[in-house]
JSON list of C-alpha atoms in Angstrom, two decimals:
[
{"chain": "A", "resi": 1, "resn": "UNK", "atom": "CA", "xyz": [19.43, -27.69, 16.83]},
{"chain": "A", "resi": 2, "resn": "UNK", "atom": "CA", "xyz": [17.43, -26.35, 13.94]},
{"chain": "A", "resi": 3, "resn": "UNK", "atom": "CA", "xyz": [18.28, -22.87, 12.77]},
{"chain": "A", "resi": 4, "resn": "UNK", "atom": "CA", "xyz": [18.39, -20.64, 9.73]},
{"chain": "A", "resi": 5, "resn": "UNK", "atom": "CA", "xyz": [20.95, -17.92, 9.18]},
{"chain": "A", "resi": 6, "resn": "UNK", "atom": "CA", "xyz": [20.56, -15.04, 6.80]},
{"chain": "A", "resi": 7, "resn": "UNK", "atom": "CA", "xyz": [23.88, -13.25, 7.14]},
{"chain": "A", "resi": 8, "resn": "UNK", "atom": "CA", "xyz": [22.83, -10.10, 5.32]},
{"chain": "A", "resi": 9, "resn": "UNK", "atom": "CA", "xyz": [20.47, -7.93, 7.34]},
{"chain": "A", "resi": 10, "resn": "UNK", "atom": "CA", "xyz": [20.13, -5.35, 4.61]},
{"chain": "A", "resi": 11, "resn": "UNK", "atom": "CA", "xyz": [21.09, -5.26, 0.94]},
{"chain": "A", "resi": 12, "resn": "UNK", "atom": "CA", "xyz": [20.88, -2.38, -1.51]},
{"chain": "A", "resi": 13, "resn": "UNK", "atom": "CA", "xyz": [20.99, -3.01, -5.25]},
{"chain": "A", "resi": 14, "resn": "UNK", "atom": "CA", "xyz": [20.39, -0.92, -8.32]},
{"chain": "A", "resi": 15, "resn": "UNK", "atom": "CA", "xyz": [17.40, -1.62, -10.47]},
{"chain": "A", "resi": 16, "resn": "UNK", "atom": "CA", "xyz": [18.36, -4.03, -13.22]},
{"chain": "A", "resi": 17, "resn": "UNK", "atom": "CA", "xyz": [21.29, -5.47, -11.27]},
{"chain": "A", "resi": 18, "resn": "UNK", "atom": "CA", "xyz": [21.47, -9.09, -10.22]},
{"chain": "A", "resi": 19, "resn": "UNK", "atom": "CA", "xyz": [20.64, -10.21, -6.71]},
{"chain": "A", "resi": 20, "resn": "UNK", "atom": "CA", "xyz": [21.72, -13.01, -4.43]},
{"chain": "A", "resi": 21, "resn": "UNK", "atom": "CA", "xyz": [20.37, -13.43, -0.91]},
{"chain": "A", "resi": 22, "resn": "UNK", "atom": "CA", "xyz": [22.15, -15.93, 1.28]},
{"chain": "A", "resi": 23, "resn": "UNK", "atom": "CA", "xyz": [20.62, -18.55, 3.49]},
{"chain": "A", "resi": 24, "resn": "UNK", "atom": "CA", "xyz": [22.35, -21.22, 5.55]},
{"chain": "A", "resi": 25, "resn": "UNK", "atom": "CA", "xyz": [20.51, -23.76, 7.61]},
{"chain": "A", "resi": 26, "resn": "UNK", "atom": "CA", "xyz": [21.15, -26.30, 10.30]},
{"chain": "A", "resi": 27, "resn": "UNK", "atom": "CA", "xyz": [18.72, -29.17, 10.44]},
{"chain": "A", "resi": 28, "resn": "UNK", "atom": "CA", "xyz": [18.91, -32.68, 11.76]},
{"chain": "A", "resi": 29, "resn": "UNK", "atom": "CA", "xyz": [17.00, -34.34, 8.95]},
{"chain": "A", "resi": 30, "resn": "UNK", "atom": "CA", "xyz": [16.34, -33.78, 5.27]},
{"chain": "A", "resi": 31, "resn": "UNK", "atom": "CA", "xyz": [14.85, -30.33, 5.27]},
{"chain": "A", "resi": 32, "resn": "UNK", "atom": "CA", "xyz": [12.16, -28.72, 3.26]},
{"chain": "A", "resi": 33, "resn": "UNK", "atom": "CA", "xyz": [13.36, -25.24, 2.30]},
{"chain": "A", "resi": 34, "resn": "UNK", "atom": "CA", "xyz": [11.39, -22.15, 1.46]},
{"chain": "A", "resi": 35, "resn": "UNK", "atom": "CA", "xyz": [11.80, -18.52, 0.56]},
{"chain": "A", "resi": 36, "resn": "UNK", "atom": "CA", "xyz": [9.06, -16.08, 1.46]},
{"chain": "A", "resi": 37, "resn": "UNK", "atom": "CA", "xyz": [8.75, -12.37, 0.76]},
{"chain": "A", "resi": 38, "resn": "UNK", "atom": "CA", "xyz": [6.99, -9.84, 2.96]},
{"chain": "A", "resi": 39, "resn": "UNK", "atom": "CA", "xyz": [5.99, -6.36, 1.86]},
{"chain": "A", "resi": 40, "resn": "UNK", "atom": "CA", "xyz": [5.39, -3.71, 4.53]},
{"chain": "A", "resi": 41, "resn": "UNK", "atom": "CA", "xyz": [2.25, -4.40, 6.51]},
{"chain": "A", "resi": 42, "resn": "UNK", "atom": "CA", "xyz": [1.60, -7.64, 4.67]},
{"chain": "A", "resi": 43, "resn": "UNK", "atom": "CA", "xyz": [1.80, -11.33, 5.41]},
{"chain": "A", "resi": 44, "resn": "UNK", "atom": "CA", "xyz": [4.30, -13.70, 3.82]},
{"chain": "A", "resi": 45, "resn": "UNK", "atom": "CA", "xyz": [4.10, -14.70, 0.19]},
{"chain": "A", "resi": 46, "resn": "UNK", "atom": "CA", "xyz": [5.76, -17.91, -0.95]},
{"chain": "A", "resi": 47, "resn": "UNK", "atom": "CA", "xyz": [8.42, -17.34, -3.61]},
{"chain": "A", "resi": 48, "resn": "UNK", "atom": "CA", "xyz": [9.64, -20.90, -4.03]},
{"chain": "A", "resi": 49, "resn": "UNK", "atom": "CA", "xyz": [10.23, -24.15, -2.23]},
{"chain": "A", "resi": 50, "resn": "UNK", "atom": "CA", "xyz": [12.52, -27.15, -2.37]},
{"chain": "A", "resi": 51, "resn": "UNK", "atom": "CA", "xyz": [11.42, -30.58, -1.29]},
{"chain": "A", "resi": 52, "resn": "UNK", "atom": "CA", "xyz": [13.59, -32.90, -3.37]},
{"chain": "A", "resi": 53, "resn": "UNK", "atom": "CA", "xyz": [14.86, -33.50, -6.89]},
{"chain": "A", "resi": 54, "resn": "UNK", "atom": "CA", "xyz": [16.47, -30.82, -9.02]},
{"chain": "A", "resi": 55, "resn": "UNK", "atom": "CA", "xyz": [18.53, -28.61, -6.75]},
{"chain": "A", "resi": 56, "resn": "UNK", "atom": "CA", "xyz": [17.80, -25.49, -8.80]},
{"chain": "A", "resi": 57, "resn": "UNK", "atom": "CA", "xyz": [14.22, -24.43, -8.24]},
{"chain": "A", "resi": 58, "resn": "UNK", "atom": "CA", "xyz": [12.29, -21.76, -10.02]},
{"chain": "A", "resi": 59, "resn": "UNK", "atom": "CA", "xyz": [9.80, -19.55, -8.27]},
{"chain": "A", "resi": 60, "resn": "UNK", "atom": "CA", "xyz": [7.49, -16.69, -8.95]},
{"chain": "A", "resi": 61, "resn": "UNK", "atom": "CA", "xyz": [8.51, -13.19, -10.03]},
{"chain": "A", "resi": 62, "resn": "UNK", "atom": "CA", "xyz": [11.64, -14.49, -11.77]},
{"chain": "A", "resi": 63, "resn": "UNK", "atom": "CA", "xyz": [13.33, -15.77, -8.61]},
{"chain": "A", "resi": 64, "resn": "UNK", "atom": "CA", "xyz": [15.29, -18.99, -8.36]},
{"chain": "A", "resi": 65, "resn": "UNK", "atom": "CA", "xyz": [17.18, -20.74, -5.60]},
{"chain": "A", "resi": 66, "resn": "UNK", "atom": "CA", "xyz": [19.82, -23.40, -5.48]},
{"chain": "A", "resi": 67, "resn": "UNK", "atom": "CA", "xyz": [20.04, -26.06, -2.81]},
{"chain": "A", "resi": 68, "resn": "UNK", "atom": "CA", "xyz": [23.60, -27.05, -1.93]},
{"chain": "A", "resi": 69, "resn": "UNK", "atom": "CA", "xyz": [23.58, -29.86, 0.60]},
{"chain": "A", "resi": 70, "resn": "UNK", "atom": "CA", "xyz": [27.35, -29.81, 1.10]},
{"chain": "A", "resi": 71, "resn": "UNK", "atom": "CA", "xyz": [27.22, -26.15, 2.08]},
{"chain": "A", "resi": 72, "resn": "UNK", "atom": "CA", "xyz": [23.86, -26.31, 3.88]},
{"chain": "A", "resi": 73, "resn": "UNK", "atom": "CA", "xyz": [22.79, -23.37, 1.80]},
{"chain": "A", "resi": 74, "resn": "UNK", "atom": "CA", "xyz": [19.73, -22.33, -0.13]},
{"chain": "A", "resi": 75, "resn": "UNK", "atom": "CA", "xyz": [20.56, -18.99, -1.75]},
{"chain": "A", "resi": 76, "resn": "UNK", "atom": "CA", "xyz": [17.97, -16.94, -3.59]},
{"chain": "A", "resi": 77, "resn": "UNK", "atom": "CA", "xyz": [18.84, -15.28, -6.87]},
{"chain": "A", "resi": 78, "resn": "UNK", "atom": "CA", "xyz": [17.30, -13.01, -9.44]},
{"chain": "A", "resi": 79, "resn": "UNK", "atom": "CA", "xyz": [19.11, -11.91, -12.60]},
{"chain": "A", "resi": 80, "resn": "UNK", "atom": "CA", "xyz": [17.55, -8.46, -12.86]},
{"chain": "A", "resi": 81, "resn": "UNK", "atom": "CA", "xyz": [15.92, -6.72, -9.93]},
{"chain": "A", "resi": 82, "resn": "UNK", "atom": "CA", "xyz": [12.83, -4.52, -10.30]},
{"chain": "A", "resi": 83, "resn": "UNK", "atom": "CA", "xyz": [11.91, -1.67, -8.00]},
{"chain": "A", "resi": 84, "resn": "UNK", "atom": "CA", "xyz": [8.85, -3.67, -6.91]},
{"chain": "A", "resi": 85, "resn": "UNK", "atom": "CA", "xyz": [11.13, -6.34, -5.45]},
{"chain": "A", "resi": 86, "resn": "UNK", "atom": "CA", "xyz": [11.96, -4.08, -2.52]},
{"chain": "A", "resi": 87, "resn": "UNK", "atom": "CA", "xyz": [10.72, -6.01, 0.52]},
{"chain": "A", "resi": 88, "resn": "UNK", "atom": "CA", "xyz": [11.83, -8.29, 3.34]},
{"chain": "A", "resi": 89, "resn": "UNK", "atom": "CA", "xyz": [12.91, -11.78, 2.37]},
{"chain": "A", "resi": 90, "resn": "UNK", "atom": "CA", "xyz": [12.79, -14.77, 4.67]},
{"chain": "A", "resi": 91, "resn": "UNK", "atom": "CA", "xyz": [14.35, -18.15, 4.31]},
{"chain": "A", "resi": 92, "resn": "UNK", "atom": "CA", "xyz": [12.68, -20.98, 6.21]},
{"chain": "A", "resi": 93, "resn": "UNK", "atom": "CA", "xyz": [13.29, -24.63, 6.90]},
{"chain": "A", "resi": 94, "resn": "UNK", "atom": "CA", "xyz": [10.69, -27.16, 7.87]},
{"chain": "A", "resi": 95, "resn": "UNK", "atom": "CA", "xyz": [10.32, -30.85, 8.57]},
{"chain": "A", "resi": 96, "resn": "UNK", "atom": "CA", "xyz": [9.14, -33.40, 6.00]},
{"chain": "A", "resi": 97, "resn": "UNK", "atom": "CA", "xyz": [5.93, -33.67, 8.00]},
{"chain": "A", "resi": 98, "resn": "UNK", "atom": "CA", "xyz": [4.39, -30.94, 10.04]},
{"chain": "A", "resi": 99, "resn": "UNK", "atom": "CA", "xyz": [4.53, -27.22, 9.70]},
{"chain": "A", "resi": 100, "resn": "UNK", "atom": "CA", "xyz": [6.89, -26.17, 12.44]},
{"chain": "A", "resi": 101, "resn": "UNK", "atom": "CA", "xyz": [9.02, -23.85, 10.37]},
{"chain": "A", "resi": 102, "resn": "UNK", "atom": "CA", "xyz": [12.19, -22.16, 11.48]},
{"chain": "A", "resi": 103, "resn": "UNK", "atom": "CA", "xyz": [12.72, -18.77, 9.90]},
{"chain": "A", "resi": 104, "resn": "UNK", "atom": "CA", "xyz": [15.81, -16.71, 9.36]},
{"chain": "A", "resi": 105, "resn": "UNK", "atom": "CA", "xyz": [15.84, -13.16, 10.65]},
{"chain": "A", "resi": 106, "resn": "UNK", "atom": "CA", "xyz": [15.22, -11.81, 7.19]},
{"chain": "A", "resi": 107, "resn": "UNK", "atom": "CA", "xyz": [17.06, -9.70, 4.64]},
{"chain": "A", "resi": 108, "resn": "UNK", "atom": "CA", "xyz": [15.69, -6.27, 3.82]},
{"chain": "A", "resi": 109, "resn": "UNK", "atom": "CA", "xyz": [16.13, -5.38, 0.17]},
{"chain": "A", "resi": 110, "resn": "UNK", "atom": "CA", "xyz": [16.28, -1.82, -1.05]},
{"chain": "A", "resi": 111, "resn": "UNK", "atom": "CA", "xyz": [16.24, -1.14, -4.79]},
{"chain": "A", "resi": 112, "resn": "UNK", "atom": "CA", "xyz": [17.61, 2.17, -6.02]},
{"chain": "A", "resi": 113, "resn": "UNK", "atom": "CA", "xyz": [16.86, 3.63, -9.43]},
{"chain": "B", "resi": 1, "resn": "UNK", "atom": "CA", "xyz": [-10.18, -19.47, -3.82]},
{"chain": "B", "resi": 2, "resn": "UNK", "atom": "CA", "xyz": [-10.07, -17.01, -0.94]},
{"chain": "B", "resi": 3, "resn": "UNK", "atom": "CA", "xyz": [-6.82, -16.80, 1.01]},
{"chain": "B", "resi": 4, "resn": "UNK", "atom": "CA", "xyz": [-6.19, -17.05, 4.70]},
{"chain": "B", "resi": 5, "resn": "UNK", "atom": "CA", "xyz": [-8.10, -14.42, 6.61]},
{"chain": "B", "resi": 6, "resn": "UNK", "atom": "CA", "xyz": [-7.28, -13.11, 10.04]},
{"chain": "B", "resi": 7, "resn": "UNK", "atom": "CA", "xyz": [-9.41, -10.99, 12.29]},
{"chain": "B", "resi": 8, "resn": "UNK", "atom": "CA", "xyz": [-9.07, -8.46, 13.65]},
{"chain": "B", "resi": 9, "resn": "UNK", "atom": "CA", "xyz": [-6.26, -6.87, 11.64]},
{"chain": "B", "resi": 10, "resn": "UNK", "atom": "CA", "xyz": [-5.31, -4.44, 14.38]},
{"chain": "B", "resi": 11, "resn": "UNK", "atom": "CA", "xyz": [-5.80, -4.57, 18.09]},
{"chain": "B", "resi": 12, "resn": "UNK", "atom": "CA", "xyz": [-4.80, -2.40, 21.03]},
{"chain": "B", "resi": 13, "resn": "UNK", "atom": "CA", "xyz": [-4.91, -3.82, 24.53]},
{"chain": "B", "resi": 14, "resn": "UNK", "atom": "CA", "xyz": [-3.51, -2.93, 27.92]},
{"chain": "B", "resi": 15, "resn": "UNK", "atom": "CA", "xyz": [-1.27, -4.99, 30.14]},
{"chain": "B", "resi": 16, "resn": "UNK", "atom": "CA", "xyz": [-3.08, -7.70, 32.05]},
{"chain": "B", "resi": 17, "resn": "UNK", "atom": "CA", "xyz": [-5.91, -8.04, 29.57]},
{"chain": "B", "resi": 18, "resn": "UNK", "atom": "CA", "xyz": [-6.48, -11.07, 27.42]},
{"chain": "B", "resi": 19, "resn": "UNK", "atom": "CA", "xyz": [-6.97, -11.26, 23.67]},
{"chain": "B", "resi": 20, "resn": "UNK", "atom": "CA", "xyz": [-8.36, -13.72, 21.16]},
{"chain": "B", "resi": 21, "resn": "UNK", "atom": "CA", "xyz": [-7.25, -13.74, 17.55]},
{"chain": "B", "resi": 22, "resn": "UNK", "atom": "CA", "xyz": [-9.04, -15.61, 14.77]},
{"chain": "B", "resi": 23, "resn": "UNK", "atom": "CA", "xyz": [-7.80, -17.33, 11.65]},
{"chain": "B", "resi": 24, "resn": "UNK", "atom": "CA", "xyz": [-9.86, -18.78, 8.82]},
{"chain": "B", "resi": 25, "resn": "UNK", "atom": "CA", "xyz": [-7.77, -21.06, 6.61]},
{"chain": "B", "resi": 26, "resn": "UNK", "atom": "CA", "xyz": [-8.08, -21.52, 2.90]},
{"chain": "B", "resi": 27, "resn": "UNK", "atom": "CA", "xyz": [-11.09, -23.65, 2.09]},
{"chain": "B", "resi": 28, "resn": "UNK", "atom": "CA", "xyz": [-10.18, -27.32, 2.33]},
{"chain": "B", "resi": 29, "resn": "UNK", "atom": "CA", "xyz": [-7.06, -26.74, 4.38]},
{"chain": "B", "resi": 30, "resn": "UNK", "atom": "CA", "xyz": [-6.93, -28.71, 7.61]},
{"chain": "B", "resi": 31, "resn": "UNK", "atom": "CA", "xyz": [-3.66, -27.53, 9.08]},
{"chain": "B", "resi": 32, "resn": "UNK", "atom": "CA", "xyz": [-3.25, -24.17, 10.77]},
{"chain": "B", "resi": 33, "resn": "UNK", "atom": "CA", "xyz": [-0.05, -22.80, 12.29]},
{"chain": "B", "resi": 34, "resn": "UNK", "atom": "CA", "xyz": [0.55, -19.61, 14.23]},
{"chain": "B", "resi": 35, "resn": "UNK", "atom": "CA", "xyz": [3.67, -17.46, 14.33]},
{"chain": "B", "resi": 36, "resn": "UNK", "atom": "CA", "xyz": [4.70, -14.40, 16.28]},
{"chain": "B", "resi": 37, "resn": "UNK", "atom": "CA", "xyz": [6.76, -11.79, 14.46]},
{"chain": "B", "resi": 38, "resn": "UNK", "atom": "CA", "xyz": [8.67, -9.12, 16.36]},
{"chain": "B", "resi": 39, "resn": "UNK", "atom": "CA", "xyz": [11.57, -6.92, 15.29]},
{"chain": "B", "resi": 40, "resn": "UNK", "atom": "CA", "xyz": [13.81, -8.40, 17.94]},
{"chain": "B", "resi": 41, "resn": "UNK", "atom": "CA", "xyz": [13.01, -12.10, 17.70]},
{"chain": "B", "resi": 42, "resn": "UNK", "atom": "CA", "xyz": [11.85, -12.38, 14.11]},
{"chain": "B", "resi": 43, "resn": "UNK", "atom": "CA", "xyz": [9.34, -15.08, 13.21]},
{"chain": "B", "resi": 44, "resn": "UNK", "atom": "CA", "xyz": [8.78, -17.64, 15.92]},
{"chain": "B", "resi": 45, "resn": "UNK", "atom": "CA", "xyz": [6.58, -20.70, 15.78]},
{"chain": "B", "resi": 46, "resn": "UNK", "atom": "CA", "xyz": [3.75, -20.72, 18.31]},
{"chain": "B", "resi": 47, "resn": "UNK", "atom": "CA", "xyz": [1.70, -23.82, 17.59]},
{"chain": "B", "resi": 48, "resn": "UNK", "atom": "CA", "xyz": [0.28, -26.02, 14.91]},
{"chain": "B", "resi": 49, "resn": "UNK", "atom": "CA", "xyz": [-3.12, -27.65, 14.63]},
{"chain": "B", "resi": 50, "resn": "UNK", "atom": "CA", "xyz": [-4.34, -30.39, 12.39]},
{"chain": "B", "resi": 51, "resn": "UNK", "atom": "CA", "xyz": [-7.87, -31.74, 12.48]},
{"chain": "B", "resi": 52, "resn": "UNK", "atom": "CA", "xyz": [-8.58, -30.03, 15.81]},
{"chain": "B", "resi": 53, "resn": "UNK", "atom": "CA", "xyz": [-5.49, -31.51, 17.48]},
{"chain": "B", "resi": 54, "resn": "UNK", "atom": "CA", "xyz": [-2.45, -29.54, 18.53]},
{"chain": "B", "resi": 55, "resn": "UNK", "atom": "CA", "xyz": [0.52, -31.26, 16.96]},
{"chain": "B", "resi": 56, "resn": "UNK", "atom": "CA", "xyz": [3.38, -29.04, 17.95]},
{"chain": "B", "resi": 57, "resn": "UNK", "atom": "CA", "xyz": [3.95, -26.15, 20.29]},
{"chain": "B", "resi": 58, "resn": "UNK", "atom": "CA", "xyz": [6.77, -23.65, 20.24]},
{"chain": "B", "resi": 59, "resn": "UNK", "atom": "CA", "xyz": [8.68, -22.31, 23.18]},
{"chain": "B", "resi": 60, "resn": "UNK", "atom": "CA", "xyz": [6.13, -19.87, 24.54]},
{"chain": "B", "resi": 61, "resn": "UNK", "atom": "CA", "xyz": [4.65, -19.57, 28.02]},
{"chain": "B", "resi": 62, "resn": "UNK", "atom": "CA", "xyz": [1.34, -21.13, 28.91]},
{"chain": "B", "resi": 63, "resn": "UNK", "atom": "CA", "xyz": [-0.34, -17.74, 28.55]},
{"chain": "B", "resi": 64, "resn": "UNK", "atom": "CA", "xyz": [-0.40, -18.51, 24.84]},
{"chain": "B", "resi": 65, "resn": "UNK", "atom": "CA", "xyz": [-3.00, -21.05, 23.87]},
{"chain": "B", "resi": 66, "resn": "UNK", "atom": "CA", "xyz": [-4.98, -22.01, 20.85]},
{"chain": "B", "resi": 67, "resn": "UNK", "atom": "CA", "xyz": [-7.59, -24.27, 19.44]},
{"chain": "B", "resi": 68, "resn": "UNK", "atom": "CA", "xyz": [-8.98, -25.43, 16.17]},
{"chain": "B", "resi": 69, "resn": "UNK", "atom": "CA", "xyz": [-12.62, -26.02, 15.37]},
{"chain": "B", "resi": 70, "resn": "UNK", "atom": "CA", "xyz": [-14.23, -28.69, 13.26]},
{"chain": "B", "resi": 71, "resn": "UNK", "atom": "CA", "xyz": [-14.41, -26.30, 10.30]},
{"chain": "B", "resi": 72, "resn": "UNK", "atom": "CA", "xyz": [-10.62, -25.81, 10.58]},
{"chain": "B", "resi": 73, "resn": "UNK", "atom": "CA", "xyz": [-10.94, -22.25, 11.79]},
{"chain": "B", "resi": 74, "resn": "UNK", "atom": "CA", "xyz": [-8.50, -21.53, 14.55]},
{"chain": "B", "resi": 75, "resn": "UNK", "atom": "CA", "xyz": [-8.21, -19.12, 17.44]},
{"chain": "B", "resi": 76, "resn": "UNK", "atom": "CA", "xyz": [-5.29, -18.21, 19.61]},
{"chain": "B", "resi": 77, "resn": "UNK", "atom": "CA", "xyz": [-5.60, -16.65, 23.00]},
{"chain": "B", "resi": 78, "resn": "UNK", "atom": "CA", "xyz": [-3.09, -14.70, 25.02]},
{"chain": "B", "resi": 79, "resn": "UNK", "atom": "CA", "xyz": [-3.94, -14.13, 28.64]},
{"chain": "B", "resi": 80, "resn": "UNK", "atom": "CA", "xyz": [-2.43, -11.61, 31.05]},
{"chain": "B", "resi": 81, "resn": "UNK", "atom": "CA", "xyz": [-0.91, -9.57, 28.27]},
{"chain": "B", "resi": 82, "resn": "UNK", "atom": "CA", "xyz": [2.58, -8.16, 28.66]},
{"chain": "B", "resi": 83, "resn": "UNK", "atom": "CA", "xyz": [4.22, -5.32, 26.78]},
{"chain": "B", "resi": 84, "resn": "UNK", "atom": "CA", "xyz": [6.48, -7.84, 25.07]},
{"chain": "B", "resi": 85, "resn": "UNK", "atom": "CA", "xyz": [3.48, -9.53, 23.49]},
{"chain": "B", "resi": 86, "resn": "UNK", "atom": "CA", "xyz": [3.20, -6.61, 21.08]},
{"chain": "B", "resi": 87, "resn": "UNK", "atom": "CA", "xyz": [3.78, -8.22, 17.71]},
{"chain": "B", "resi": 88, "resn": "UNK", "atom": "CA", "xyz": [2.39, -9.24, 14.37]},
{"chain": "B", "resi": 89, "resn": "UNK", "atom": "CA", "xyz": [0.66, -12.60, 14.74]},
{"chain": "B", "resi": 90, "resn": "UNK", "atom": "CA", "xyz": [0.62, -14.59, 11.55]},
{"chain": "B", "resi": 91, "resn": "UNK", "atom": "CA", "xyz": [-1.54, -17.56, 10.75]},
{"chain": "B", "resi": 92, "resn": "UNK", "atom": "CA", "xyz": [-0.73, -20.02, 8.00]},
{"chain": "B", "resi": 93, "resn": "UNK", "atom": "CA", "xyz": [-2.71, -22.88, 6.54]},
{"chain": "B", "resi": 94, "resn": "UNK", "atom": "CA", "xyz": [-1.93, -25.91, 4.45]},
{"chain": "B", "resi": 95, "resn": "UNK", "atom": "CA", "xyz": [-3.98, -28.74, 3.07]},
{"chain": "B", "resi": 96, "resn": "UNK", "atom": "CA", "xyz": [-2.01, -31.40, 4.89]},
{"chain": "B", "resi": 97, "resn": "UNK", "atom": "CA", "xyz": [1.05, -31.54, 7.07]},
{"chain": "B", "resi": 98, "resn": "UNK", "atom": "CA", "xyz": [3.36, -31.96, 4.11]},
{"chain": "B", "resi": 99, "resn": "UNK", "atom": "CA", "xyz": [2.11, -29.20, 1.90]},
{"chain": "B", "resi": 100, "resn": "UNK", "atom": "CA", "xyz": [3.09, -25.59, 1.46]},
{"chain": "B", "resi": 101, "resn": "UNK", "atom": "CA", "xyz": [1.91, -23.14, 4.04]},
{"chain": "B", "resi": 102, "resn": "UNK", "atom": "CA", "xyz": [0.04, -20.04, 2.92]},
{"chain": "B", "resi": 103, "resn": "UNK", "atom": "CA", "xyz": [0.11, -17.07, 5.24]},
{"chain": "B", "resi": 104, "resn": "UNK", "atom": "CA", "xyz": [-2.56, -14.59, 6.16]},
{"chain": "B", "resi": 105, "resn": "UNK", "atom": "CA", "xyz": [-1.98, -10.83, 6.46]},
{"chain": "B", "resi": 106, "resn": "UNK", "atom": "CA", "xyz": [-1.58, -11.04, 10.21]},
{"chain": "B", "resi": 107, "resn": "UNK", "atom": "CA", "xyz": [-3.07, -9.37, 13.26]},
{"chain": "B", "resi": 108, "resn": "UNK", "atom": "CA", "xyz": [-1.00, -6.54, 14.67]},
{"chain": "B", "resi": 109, "resn": "UNK", "atom": "CA", "xyz": [-1.33, -6.45, 18.44]},
{"chain": "B", "resi": 110, "resn": "UNK", "atom": "CA", "xyz": [-0.17, -3.48, 20.47]},
{"chain": "B", "resi": 111, "resn": "UNK", "atom": "CA", "xyz": [-0.05, -3.84, 24.23]},
{"chain": "B", "resi": 112, "resn": "UNK", "atom": "CA", "xyz": [0.08, -0.59, 26.20]}
]
């Protein structure tokens, strides 16, 4: 069965510190992987995506993610967090064709000064 | 290029009523998907349309339905509303079935 697990419900980091948000997936075929961010009262904004090729993908706002097939993981990282990064982050997996995404339950990020 | 627009943004209904939500995709996009977001269940896939045809449907009761028009605009309908239908309903569009989805701001539905 397809599923996405984000083990960390909530993470607090200091501004300027590094960040890693974890994502593990279970999918029967080669997945397409995504990270989205949601600010309060807003829709989802795409941070980055992985379809194939280089397993380290760069996204917007200085985020990157690494696909590790052996670990079924797609962790999101940022070397230095800004206060504006405080939001909810969702990892998603989707099929090669079609848009039936499966989302994780999200990780809420708090950034303290 | 304008993003995905959803109307209305907020809606209050009472149990037993029905509701219709609208989604206008990004110009040129032919695929529209709908998701329900609740604090307890997170983001759950409702259905997906491409060129006016429903391609996939999530695990929701028949009270949830949708359609897509020839201009790619989509509507979803929920009949006989229940308290548990209170949620943020998100629409996403993509140019084809293999492209990135872009999400709208959502319609927040409150059922009293």
